[in-house]
Tab-separated table of C-alpha atoms in Angstrom:
chain	number	residue	atom	x	y	z
A	1379	MET	CA	65.751	-30.747	-42.265
A	1380	THR	CA	64.837	-29.867	-39.229
A	1381	SER	CA	64.128	-27.151	-37.817
A	1382	THR	CA	66.569	-23.806	-37.032
A	1383	PHE	CA	64.867	-24.085	-33.294
A	1384	PHE	CA	64.413	-28.236	-33.656
A	1385	GLY	CA	68.369	-27.638	-30.782
A	1386	LEU	CA	66.720	-25.104	-28.100
A	1387	GLU	CA	63.384	-26.914	-28.488
A	1388	ILE	CA	65.707	-30.604	-27.528
A	1389	THR	CA	67.829	-27.950	-24.419
A	1390	ARG	CA	64.137	-25.924	-23.356
A	1391	ARG	CA	63.084	-29.888	-22.886
A	1392	ALA	CA	66.048	-30.470	-20.768
A	1393	LEU	CA	66.074	-27.806	-18.928
A	1394	ALA	CA	62.524	-28.006	-17.673
A	1395	SER	CA	62.711	-31.465	-16.719
A	1396	GLN	CA	65.922	-31.887	-14.819
A	1397	GLN	CA	64.274	-29.032	-13.025
A	1398	ALA	CA	61.428	-30.479	-12.240
A	1399	ALA	CA	63.732	-33.710	-10.818
A	1400	LEU	CA	65.804	-31.548	-9.091
A	1401	ASP	CA	61.760	-30.192	-7.022
A	1402	VAL	CA	61.223	-33.364	-6.370
A	1403	THR	CA	64.475	-33.680	-5.232
A	1404	GLY	CA	64.158	-31.102	-2.685
A	1405	ASN	CA	61.150	-31.758	-1.037
A	1406	ASN	CA	62.385	-35.114	-0.382
A	1407	ILE	CA	65.636	-34.202	1.203
A	1408	SER	CA	62.812	-31.884	2.869
A	1409	ASN	CA	60.458	-34.429	4.291
A	1410	ALA	CA	63.403	-36.751	5.223
A	1411	ASN	CA	62.177	-37.077	8.683
A	1412	THR	CA	58.026	-36.385	8.146
A	1413	GLU	CA	56.356	-38.784	9.290
A	1414	GLY	CA	54.824	-41.443	6.843
A	1415	TYR	CA	56.012	-40.059	3.479
A	1416	THR	CA	56.853	-41.572	1.416
A	1417	ARG	CA	59.873	-41.043	-1.796
A	1418	GLN	CA	59.279	-39.943	-3.867
A	1419	MET	CA	60.335	-40.451	-8.116
A	1420	ALA	CA	61.104	-38.328	-10.448
A	1421	ASN	CA	60.339	-41.021	-14.490
A	1422	LEU	CA	62.215	-38.859	-16.882
A	1423	LYS	CA	60.675	-40.024	-20.407
A	1424	GLU	CA	61.794	-39.613	-24.425
A	1425	THR	CA	59.954	-37.323	-25.657
A	1426	THR	CA	58.672	-39.187	-29.858
A	1427	PRO	CA	60.993	-38.735	-32.018
A	1428	TYR	CA	61.388	-36.471	-35.063
A	1429	THR	CA	61.451	-38.021	-38.837
A	1430	ILE	CA	62.759	-36.493	-41.681
A	1431	TYR	CA	63.482	-37.889	-44.848
A	1432	ALA	CA	67.392	-38.417	-46.318
A	1433	THR	CA	69.125	-40.067	-48.667
A	1434	GLY	CA	65.838	-42.154	-49.230
A	1435	ARG	CA	64.958	-42.994	-45.834
A	1436	ASN	CA	63.880	-42.246	-42.684
A	1437	LEU	CA	65.477	-40.665	-39.841
A	1438	SER	CA	64.732	-40.529	-36.534
A	1439	LEU	CA	65.566	-37.408	-34.379
A	1440	GLY	CA	65.547	-37.632	-30.477
A	1441	SER	CA	63.445	-34.686	-29.608
A	1442	GLY	CA	64.215	-34.927	-26.178
A	1443	VAL	CA	62.973	-35.546	-22.609
A	1444	SER	CA	59.871	-34.476	-20.540
A	1445	MET	CA	59.031	-34.598	-16.996
A	1446	ASP	CA	57.366	-38.209	-17.546
A	1447	THR	CA	54.974	-39.734	-13.744
A	1448	VAL	CA	57.037	-38.758	-10.057
A	1449	THR	CA	55.960	-42.009	-8.763
A	1450	ARG	CA	55.629	-43.078	-4.956
A	1451	ALA	CA	58.658	-46.162	-4.149
A	1452	ARG	CA	56.844	-48.422	-2.747
A	1453	ASP	CA	55.956	-51.891	-2.562
A	1454	LYS	CA	53.262	-53.562	-1.686
A	1455	PHE	CA	54.321	-56.815	-0.298
A	1456	VAL	CA	56.614	-55.334	2.485
A	1457	ASP	CA	53.522	-53.348	3.830
A	1458	MET	CA	50.988	-56.412	3.531
A	1459	GLU	CA	53.409	-57.737	5.616
A	1460	LEU	CA	54.831	-55.125	7.935
A	1461	ARG	CA	51.501	-54.392	8.788
A	1462	ASP	CA	50.526	-57.794	9.686
A	1463	GLU	CA	53.512	-57.991	11.712
A	1464	THR	CA	52.614	-55.009	13.100
A	1465	SER	CA	49.731	-55.972	14.423
A	1466	LYS	CA	51.320	-59.798	16.228
A	1467	GLN	CA	53.065	-56.914	18.056
A	1468	GLN	CA	50.584	-54.629	18.996
A	1469	TYR	CA	48.515	-57.349	20.502
A	1470	TRP	CA	51.722	-58.927	22.373
A	1471	THR	CA	52.008	-54.759	23.415
A	1472	SER	CA	48.705	-54.473	24.378
A	1473	ARG	CA	48.756	-56.885	26.261
A	1474	GLN	CA	52.655	-56.958	28.121
A	1475	THR	CA	51.100	-53.761	30.053
A	1476	SER	CA	48.209	-55.118	31.344
A	1477	LEU	CA	49.890	-58.136	32.997
A	1478	SER	CA	52.651	-55.526	34.384
A	1479	ASN	CA	49.769	-53.970	35.683
A	1480	ILE	CA	48.012	-56.992	37.148
A	1481	GLU	CA	51.415	-57.559	38.236
A	1482	SER	CA	51.970	-54.550	39.952
A	1483	PHE	CA	48.197	-55.269	41.692
A	1484	MET	CA	49.004	-58.670	43.341
A	1485	ASN	CA	52.459	-56.607	44.347
A	1486	GLU	CA	54.291	-60.758	44.886
A	1487	PRO	CA	56.024	-61.150	46.283
A	1488	SER	CA	56.483	-58.400	48.743
A	1489	ASN	CA	55.631	-57.896	52.354
A	1490	ASN	CA	52.767	-55.737	51.903
A	1491	GLY	CA	50.285	-58.981	49.598
A	1492	LEU	CA	48.077	-60.657	50.033
A	1493	SER	CA	50.984	-63.818	50.356
A	1494	ALA	CA	52.500	-62.481	53.707
A	1495	ALA	CA	49.070	-61.571	54.958
A	1496	MET	CA	48.293	-64.629	55.087
A	1497	ASP	CA	52.205	-65.733	56.535
A	1498	ASN	CA	50.638	-63.003	59.210
A	1499	PHE	CA	47.543	-64.208	59.594
A	1500	TRP	CA	49.162	-67.813	60.492
A	1501	THR	CA	51.564	-66.437	62.674
A	1502	ALA	CA	48.370	-64.594	64.703
A	1503	TRP	CA	46.977	-67.620	65.356
A	1504	SER	CA	50.178	-70.095	66.457
A	1505	SER	CA	51.404	-66.966	68.543
A	1506	LEU	CA	47.806	-67.565	69.836
A	1507	SER	CA	48.062	-71.363	70.517
A	1508	GLN	CA	50.816	-70.791	72.670
A	1509	ASP	CA	49.259	-68.294	75.340
A	1510	PRO	CA	45.459	-68.478	74.713
A	1511	GLY	CA	44.809	-65.746	77.477
A	1512	ASN	CA	46.741	-63.044	76.063
A	1513	THR	CA	44.500	-60.886	74.758
A	1514	GLY	CA	47.288	-58.439	73.228
A	1515	ALA	CA	47.996	-61.989	70.660
A	1516	ARG	CA	43.527	-62.073	70.775
A	1517	SER	CA	44.074	-59.050	69.301
A	1518	VAL	CA	45.887	-59.479	66.618
A	1519	VAL	CA	44.413	-62.434	65.410
A	1520	GLN	CA	41.833	-60.111	64.205
A	1521	GLY	CA	43.873	-57.014	62.946
A	1522	ARG	CA	45.946	-59.685	59.905
A	1523	ALA	CA	42.499	-60.857	59.736
A	1524	ILE	CA	40.616	-58.359	58.969
A	1525	THR	CA	44.203	-57.312	56.979
A	1526	LEU	CA	43.504	-60.666	55.033
A	1527	THR	CA	39.848	-59.721	54.367
A	1528	ASP	CA	41.119	-55.772	52.643
A	1529	SER	CA	44.473	-58.002	50.971
A	1530	PHE	CA	41.335	-60.145	48.805
A	1531	HIS	CA	38.588	-57.135	48.394
A	1532	ALA	CA	41.529	-54.822	47.654
A	1533	ILE	CA	42.582	-57.388	44.469
A	1534	ALA	CA	39.242	-57.711	43.461
A	1535	GLN	CA	38.592	-54.822	43.929
A	1536	GLN	CA	41.641	-53.758	41.024
A	1537	ILE	CA	40.946	-56.273	38.725
A	1538	LYS	CA	37.372	-54.176	38.706
A	1539	THR	CA	38.257	-51.505	38.002
A	1540	MET	CA	40.907	-52.814	35.462
A	1541	GLN	CA	38.172	-54.759	33.242
A	1542	SER	CA	35.852	-50.732	33.737
A	1543	ASN	CA	39.082	-49.111	31.734
A	1544	LEU	CA	40.135	-52.034	29.225
A	1545	ASN	CA	35.516	-51.368	28.592
A	1546	SER	CA	36.837	-47.897	27.750
A	1547	ASP	CA	39.680	-48.685	25.432
A	1548	VAL	CA	37.304	-50.954	23.797
A	1549	THR	CA	34.836	-48.371	23.074
A	1550	THR	CA	37.314	-46.568	21.725
A	1551	GLN	CA	39.502	-47.811	19.793
A	1552	ILE	CA	35.430	-48.530	18.193
A	1553	GLN	CA	35.583	-45.048	17.952
A	1554	LYS	CA	39.237	-45.125	16.241
A	1555	ILE	CA	38.583	-47.602	13.686
A	1556	ASN	CA	34.852	-46.180	12.942
A	1557	SER	CA	36.745	-43.376	12.574
A	1558	TYR	CA	39.990	-44.667	10.637
A	1559	ALA	CA	37.180	-46.267	8.135
A	1560	ASP	CA	35.725	-42.772	7.212
A	1561	GLN	CA	38.919	-41.166	6.457
A	1562	ILE	CA	40.124	-43.944	4.466
A	1563	ALA	CA	37.049	-43.887	2.946
A	1564	LYS	CA	36.565	-40.129	1.420
A	1565	LEU	CA	40.759	-40.735	0.715
A	1566	ASN	CA	39.974	-43.060	-1.612
A	1567	ASP	CA	37.201	-40.823	-3.312
A	1568	GLN	CA	39.667	-38.140	-4.040
A	1569	ILE	CA	42.538	-39.869	-5.369
A	1570	LYS	CA	39.894	-41.870	-7.871
A	1571	SER	CA	39.097	-38.224	-8.508
A	1572	ALA	CA	42.730	-37.391	-8.942
A	1573	LYS	CA	44.034	-40.334	-11.102
A	1574	ILE	CA	40.884	-39.991	-12.998
A	1575	THR	CA	42.061	-36.226	-14.559
A	1576	GLY	CA	45.803	-38.322	-14.336
A	1577	ASP	CA	46.634	-37.218	-11.973
A	1578	ASN	CA	49.100	-39.327	-9.360
A	1579	PRO	CA	48.344	-38.208	-5.519
A	1580	ASN	CA	50.744	-39.264	-4.028
A	1581	ASP	CA	50.019	-37.319	-0.450
A	1582	LEU	CA	46.508	-38.571	-0.430
A	1583	LEU	CA	48.671	-41.694	-1.191
A	1584	ASP	CA	50.314	-41.463	1.695
A	1585	SER	CA	47.422	-40.241	3.538
A	1586	ARG	CA	45.474	-43.048	3.290
A	1587	ASP	CA	49.038	-45.380	4.137
A	1588	ASN	CA	49.072	-44.062	6.847
A	1589	LEU	CA	45.577	-44.395	8.531
A	1590	ILE	CA	45.956	-48.150	6.518
A	1591	ASP	CA	48.936	-48.863	9.800
A	1592	LYS	CA	47.313	-47.177	12.561
A	1593	LEU	CA	44.284	-49.297	11.844
A	1594	SER	CA	46.660	-52.288	11.458
A	1595	LYS	CA	47.731	-51.125	14.978
A	1596	ILE	CA	44.112	-51.830	16.873
A	1597	VAL	CA	43.016	-55.234	14.393
A	1598	ASN	CA	44.703	-56.970	11.318
A	1599	VAL	CA	44.121	-55.629	7.949
A	1600	LYS	CA	43.402	-56.914	4.603
A	1601	VAL	CA	43.835	-55.191	1.814
A	1602	SER	CA	42.538	-55.582	-1.810
A	1603	GLU	CA	43.390	-53.001	-4.746
A	1604	THR	CA	43.019	-52.980	-8.042
A	1605	ASN	CA	43.455	-49.950	-10.917
A	1606	ASP	CA	39.509	-48.953	-9.443
A	1607	ASP	CA	39.006	-50.482	-6.515
A	1608	PHE	CA	40.628	-50.629	-2.899
A	1609	SER	CA	39.126	-52.426	-0.058
A	1610	ILE	CA	39.968	-52.855	3.326
A	1611	SER	CA	38.846	-55.944	5.320
A	1612	ILE	CA	39.295	-56.674	8.843
A	1613	GLY	CA	38.728	-59.749	11.254
A	1614	GLY	CA	38.437	-62.938	10.848
A	1615	ASP	CA	36.940	-63.983	7.620
A	1616	VAL	CA	33.295	-64.372	8.909
A	1617	PRO	CA	31.543	-61.996	6.359
A	1618	PRO	CA	30.546	-58.615	7.106
A	1619	ALA	CA	34.474	-58.443	7.774
A	1620	THR	CA	34.496	-55.423	5.101
A	1621	LEU	CA	35.388	-52.199	6.699
A	1622	VAL	CA	36.119	-49.368	3.531
A	1623	ASP	CA	34.653	-50.483	-0.253
A	1624	ASN	CA	35.601	-47.698	-1.888
A	1625	GLY	CA	34.239	-44.666	-0.996
A	1626	THR	CA	31.710	-46.558	1.241
A	1627	ALA	CA	32.797	-46.153	5.054
A	1628	ASN	CA	30.998	-49.102	6.874
A	1629	HIS	CA	30.798	-48.695	11.012
A	1630	LEU	CA	30.912	-50.692	13.445
A	1631	ASP	CA	28.524	-50.541	17.058
A	1632	GLU	CA	30.199	-48.219	19.359
A	1633	THR	CA	27.874	-49.373	22.176
A	1634	SER	CA	29.256	-53.722	21.483
A	1635	GLY	CA	32.321	-55.217	22.286
A	1636	LEU	CA	31.850	-54.618	26.106
A	1637	ASP	CA	31.540	-57.297	29.087
A	1638	GLY	CA	31.945	-60.007	27.783
A	1639	ASN	CA	30.293	-58.939	24.551
A	1640	ASP	CA	31.089	-59.082	21.031
A	1641	VAL	CA	32.472	-56.602	18.978
A	1642	LYS	CA	29.250	-56.469	16.676
A	1643	TRP	CA	28.811	-54.244	12.880
A	1644	GLU	CA	25.601	-51.645	12.933
A	1645	SER	CA	24.339	-54.228	10.529
A	1646	GLY	CA	23.888	-56.024	14.303
A	1647	ASP	CA	26.096	-59.373	12.986
A	1648	SER	CA	29.547	-59.692	15.115
A	1649	LEU	CA	32.694	-59.088	14.309
A	1650	THR	CA	35.439	-62.179	14.247
A	1651	LEU	CA	38.832	-60.288	15.543
A	1652	ASN	CA	41.496	-62.606	14.099
A	1653	PRO	CA	43.451	-64.417	18.021
A	1654	GLN	CA	46.948	-62.352	18.721
A	1655	GLN	CA	46.021	-59.769	16.405
A	1656	GLY	CA	45.718	-56.263	17.184
A	1657	THR	CA	45.520	-54.234	20.450
A	1658	LEU	CA	41.502	-55.101	20.475
A	1659	GLN	CA	41.447	-58.184	20.702
A	1660	ALA	CA	44.071	-58.315	23.493
A	1661	ASP	CA	42.164	-55.660	25.990
A	1662	ILE	CA	39.370	-58.102	25.182
A	1663	GLN	CA	41.118	-61.196	26.324
A	1664	VAL	CA	43.017	-59.504	29.110
A	1665	ARG	CA	39.554	-58.606	30.401
A	1666	ASP	CA	36.711	-61.462	30.040
A	1667	THR	CA	39.940	-64.179	29.641
A	1668	ASP	CA	42.693	-63.402	31.427
A	1669	LEU	CA	40.633	-61.246	34.701
A	1670	ASN	CA	37.835	-63.143	35.320
A	1671	ASN	CA	40.746	-66.288	35.249
A	1672	LEU	CA	42.308	-64.962	37.758
A	1673	LEU	CA	39.110	-63.162	39.717
A	1674	ASP	CA	37.311	-67.507	39.703
A	1675	GLN	CA	41.007	-68.193	41.180
A	1676	TYR	CA	40.821	-65.778	44.028
A	1677	ASN	CA	37.277	-66.569	44.530
A	1678	SER	CA	38.625	-70.033	44.624
A	1679	LEU	CA	41.114	-68.834	47.389
A	1680	ALA	CA	39.153	-67.198	49.969
A	1681	LYS	CA	36.103	-69.543	49.753
A	1682	ASP	CA	38.653	-71.750	50.747
A	1683	ILE	CA	40.240	-70.217	53.697
A	1684	VAL	CA	36.808	-69.103	54.661
A	1685	GLY	CA	36.164	-73.048	54.817
A	1686	ALA	CA	39.268	-74.873	55.987
A	1687	VAL	CA	39.209	-72.228	58.625
A	1688	ASN	CA	35.698	-72.540	59.559
A	1689	SER	CA	36.043	-76.448	59.735
A	1690	ILE	CA	38.652	-76.133	62.153
A	1691	TYR	CA	37.078	-73.804	64.355
A	1692	GLY	CA	33.497	-74.745	64.022
A	1693	THR	CA	35.146	-78.377	66.578
A	1694	GLY	CA	35.580	-75.446	69.500
A	1695	LYS	CA	34.376	-73.648	72.532
A	1696	VAL	CA	34.497	-70.410	73.657
A	1697	THR	CA	35.909	-70.322	76.491
A	1698	GLY	CA	33.929	-71.462	79.050
A	1699	SER	CA	31.703	-72.020	77.331
A	1700	THR	CA	29.564	-75.551	75.883
A	1701	ALA	CA	28.618	-74.881	72.506
A	1702	THR	CA	30.383	-75.417	69.380
A	1703	GLY	CA	29.756	-74.656	65.478
A	1704	ASN	CA	30.575	-71.036	66.020
A	1705	THR	CA	32.493	-69.315	62.700
A	1706	PHE	CA	35.734	-67.328	62.861
A	1707	PHE	CA	34.414	-66.360	58.539
A	1708	ASP	CA	31.062	-65.448	57.831
A	1709	PRO	CA	29.971	-68.147	55.960
A	1710	SER	CA	28.040	-66.190	53.442
A	1711	ASN	CA	31.210	-64.252	52.123
A	1712	LEU	CA	32.989	-66.635	49.575
A	1713	THR	CA	34.372	-64.514	46.625
A	1714	ALA	CA	37.381	-62.324	47.724
A	1715	SER	CA	35.039	-59.150	46.828
A	1716	THR	CA	33.092	-60.609	50.139
A	1717	ILE	CA	35.301	-62.629	52.534
A	1718	SER	CA	35.024	-60.775	55.933
A	1719	LEU	CA	34.851	-61.569	59.707
A	1720	THR	CA	31.586	-63.509	61.858
A	1721	SER	CA	29.692	-60.478	62.387
A	1722	THR	CA	26.888	-61.372	63.295
A	1723	GLY	CA	27.291	-65.080	65.171
A	1724	SER	CA	25.546	-67.694	63.475
A	1725	ALA	CA	26.248	-70.051	66.190
A	1726	PRO	CA	24.821	-70.509	70.219
A	1727	VAL	CA	27.234	-67.700	71.435
A	1728	ASP	CA	27.882	-64.470	70.397
A	1729	ASP	CA	30.861	-64.991	68.087
A	1730	SER	CA	31.319	-61.058	66.604
A	1731	VAL	CA	34.747	-61.936	66.207
A	1732	PRO	CA	35.023	-57.317	65.014
A	1733	THR	CA	34.169	-55.904	68.054
A	1734	ASN	CA	34.379	-58.868	70.760
A	1735	ILE	CA	38.502	-60.620	70.452
A	1736	ASN	CA	36.555	-62.302	73.772
A	1737	ASN	CA	34.816	-64.518	71.249
A	1738	ILE	CA	37.785	-66.082	69.409
A	1739	VAL	CA	37.582	-69.533	69.539
A	1740	THR	CA	41.059	-70.991	70.555
A	1741	GLY	CA	40.943	-74.602	71.597
A	1742	ASP	CA	37.476	-77.469	73.473
A	1743	GLY	CA	36.729	-74.938	75.454
A	1744	THR	CA	38.682	-74.646	78.675
A	1745	SER	CA	41.289	-72.534	79.599
A	1746	GLY	CA	44.762	-72.088	78.495
A	1747	ASP	CA	44.188	-74.396	75.341
A	1748	GLY	CA	45.148	-73.332	72.298
A	1749	SER	CA	44.628	-76.857	70.614
A	1750	ILE	CA	42.250	-74.673	67.917
A	1751	ALA	CA	44.685	-72.366	66.969
A	1752	ALA	CA	47.852	-74.196	66.478
A	1753	ALA	CA	45.177	-75.862	63.945
A	1754	ILE	CA	43.901	-73.510	62.503
A	1755	ALA	CA	48.406	-72.193	62.851
A	1756	ALA	CA	49.201	-75.577	60.719
A	1757	LEU	CA	47.452	-75.178	57.666
A	1758	ALA	CA	50.619	-72.599	56.771
A	1759	THR	CA	51.983	-76.795	55.905
A	1760	GLY	CA	49.391	-78.569	55.399
A	1761	TRP	CA	45.722	-80.610	55.906
A	1762	SER	CA	46.600	-82.027	58.652
A	1763	SER	CA	44.485	-80.488	61.289
A	1764	ILE	CA	40.946	-80.740	58.691
A	1765	THR	CA	39.549	-84.201	56.717
A	1766	ASP	CA	38.161	-81.781	54.043
A	1767	THR	CA	39.028	-83.371	50.756
A	1768	SER	CA	37.980	-81.475	48.445
A	1769	LEU	CA	39.876	-79.293	49.886
A	1770	THR	CA	43.750	-81.127	49.997
A	1771	SER	CA	43.142	-81.990	46.303
A	1772	LYS	CA	43.926	-78.444	44.616
A	1773	ALA	CA	47.654	-77.996	46.903
A	1774	SER	CA	49.230	-78.895	49.365
A	1775	SER	CA	48.401	-76.660	51.653
A	1776	LEU	CA	47.050	-72.967	51.567
A	1777	GLY	CA	49.665	-71.291	50.984
A	1778	ASP	CA	50.434	-73.236	48.035
A	1779	GLU	CA	47.549	-72.809	46.404
A	1780	TYR	CA	47.577	-69.290	45.877
A	1781	GLY	CA	52.001	-69.856	45.053
A	1782	VAL	CA	50.050	-71.631	41.785
A	1783	ILE	CA	47.921	-69.005	41.223
A	1784	VAL	CA	50.798	-66.504	41.232
A	1785	SER	CA	53.688	-68.701	39.946
A	1786	GLN	CA	51.282	-69.520	36.720
A	1787	PHE	CA	50.288	-65.673	36.426
A	1788	GLY	CA	54.115	-65.291	36.827
A	1789	VAL	CA	54.748	-68.021	33.448
A	1790	GLN	CA	51.759	-66.735	31.532
A	1791	VAL	CA	54.033	-62.748	31.647
A	1792	GLN	CA	57.275	-64.894	30.520
A	1793	GLN	CA	55.563	-66.008	27.673
A	1794	THR	CA	54.169	-62.531	26.606
A	1795	ASN	CA	57.297	-60.724	27.348
A	1796	GLN	CA	59.582	-63.463	24.967
A	1797	THR	CA	57.489	-63.017	22.111
A	1798	LYS	CA	57.049	-59.444	22.600
A	1799	ALA	CA	60.717	-59.252	21.768
A	1800	GLY	CA	60.577	-61.039	19.020
A	1801	GLU	CA	57.913	-59.837	17.122
A	1802	ASP	CA	59.870	-56.282	18.077
A	1803	VAL	CA	62.833	-57.644	16.165
A	1804	LEU	CA	60.369	-58.702	13.369
A	1805	VAL	CA	58.721	-55.602	12.775
A	1806	ASN	CA	62.008	-53.404	13.021
A	1807	ASN	CA	63.597	-55.608	10.694
A	1808	LEU	CA	61.052	-54.750	8.099
A	1809	THR	CA	60.708	-51.606	9.093
A	1810	ASN	CA	64.024	-51.215	8.175
A	1811	GLN	CA	63.893	-53.704	4.707
A	1812	ARG	CA	60.893	-50.678	4.169
A	1813	ASP	CA	62.783	-47.460	4.654
A	1814	SER	CA	65.433	-48.925	2.271
A	1815	VAL	CA	62.414	-48.633	-0.283
A	1816	SER	CA	60.730	-45.468	0.180
A	1817	GLY	CA	62.752	-43.770	2.968
A	1818	VAL	CA	63.744	-40.916	2.298
A	1819	SER	CA	67.889	-41.444	2.608
A	1820	LEU	CA	70.409	-38.018	2.402
A	1821	ASP	CA	72.988	-39.202	0.734
A	1822	GLU	CA	71.153	-40.874	-1.779
A	1823	GLU	CA	69.474	-37.605	-2.515
A	1824	MET	CA	72.205	-35.597	-3.025
A	1825	THR	CA	74.532	-37.795	-5.122
A	1826	ASN	CA	70.730	-37.307	-7.579
A	1827	MET	CA	70.822	-33.853	-7.398
A	1828	ILE	CA	74.203	-33.537	-8.268
A	1829	GLN	CA	73.613	-35.929	-11.426
A	1830	TYR	CA	70.018	-33.105	-11.426
A	1831	GLN	CA	72.318	-30.170	-11.690
A	1832	LYS	CA	75.358	-31.574	-14.594
A	1833	SER	CA	72.983	-32.652	-16.832
A	1834	TYR	CA	70.723	-28.769	-15.911
A	1835	MET	CA	74.307	-26.894	-16.143
A	1836	ALA	CA	75.343	-29.606	-19.511
A	1837	ALA	CA	71.824	-28.628	-20.986
A	1838	ALA	CA	72.376	-24.563	-21.143
A	1839	ARG	CA	76.207	-24.712	-21.635
A	1840	VAL	CA	74.475	-26.615	-25.685
A	1841	VAL	CA	71.383	-23.702	-25.210
A	1842	THR	CA	74.105	-21.132	-24.796
A	1843	THR	CA	76.499	-22.704	-28.257
A	1844	MET	CA	73.220	-23.044	-29.895
A	1845	ASP	CA	73.255	-19.391	-28.604
A	1846	ASP	CA	76.028	-18.210	-30.372
A	1847	MET	CA	75.432	-20.465	-33.613
A	1848	LEU	CA	71.899	-19.336	-34.269
A	1849	SER	CA	73.662	-16.263	-34.121
A	1850	THR	CA	76.208	-16.812	-36.947
A	1851	ILE	CA	74.011	-17.319	-38.854
A	1852	VAL	CA	70.987	-13.802	-38.203
A	1853	THR	CA	74.498	-11.904	-38.085
A	1854	GLY	CA	77.425	-12.942	-39.965
A	1855	LEU	CA	76.108	-14.762	-42.835
A	1856	GLY	CA	77.231	-13.995	-46.241
A	1857	VAL	CA	78.676	-11.955	-45.292
A	1858	THR	CA	82.025	-10.836	-47.065
A	1859	ARG	CA	85.751	-9.633	-44.714
């Protein structure tokens, strides 16, 4: 026989278990909009049955229910896939942002970009060739030339400034990686301590997953987890790649990764960053590859303009002079950041263009000759006026040479936009997939709430029934009526 109060104990356990399950449901509903919260599940477990002896055999009677565990609804495979795709998405997002910034200072096509400055420069020479003695036309050539050099200077300065800003971003991201590593290592110790006592620290696990998600935006992340060990590796397969090993965090050197240098661990070993993953790799690639390549192209264009113009300009003479070999651009300044007009006179006459427009060469030295000005103006459309084959092999004209720079960059931007859009779709799909598992559905929680409520009410009704039965035994047993 079971105890008189056996049924009450069963219902007591039912009431306590259903109440606890309702508490879990209430917590889910409360955190439905909490970032990084993982839906929790109340796992009820049948308690150890009670064995009685009956008619020569043992019978097992159910003894009720108890709350076994409260676990998180999590799919590790989806987490892994989402973090991997997030690293790729953030790489292309960061790259898209950087290329958009480059587009803004290239400012093409527009009336204020380098292309317009080059067109205006050639047009000014064409106008001067038609009226070589016109002081106004000479002044326009001087002004348009200064505008052209200023355009080169501005672009070169923008590139250097952007590289400096990306340096700062790289340092900030390395600092974030180290900070996340410290926080994850501390959480690992706390989680392990909680599990030793039999607890399931869901809030700590959520915090750790959130930090790993943030880390995956900066670099690619590989998580290795067993019952007793938890480690995180970043970068490629070249050791040491372990960022966190249980309660130990390895740090990156916060002074590394600047101006073309490798990102290094504090031990001095280089960190191999996976290509096309994470914002750190995106910033380093834009800074060290894209911007440097772009600056090299602008430097080459500036050098070609100086060489082409000076090769024609040097064959002419200042009006009234017999001396040749004059230069319009300073031949010693052949980069985008240094290109300038001749300021000291490197020829037999003072050809200081910025200060003396009368020294601008327009022809063979005779009054009214504009053949040199016309030949320089012809550079806008081709190379017929020069014989330097080192220039003619690059493009059909100086304008086309710059057009190649702009078009190549435009292709990069287009490819980046398309790839980023594709990664957005993948991340969105994986996020929806994870939310379907880990996210809180209010409809589902309301269903659970009603289920637990009904179970609680039924258990309470059993208590009432058992109470009536016990009351009959206590107050009515043996009483004759």
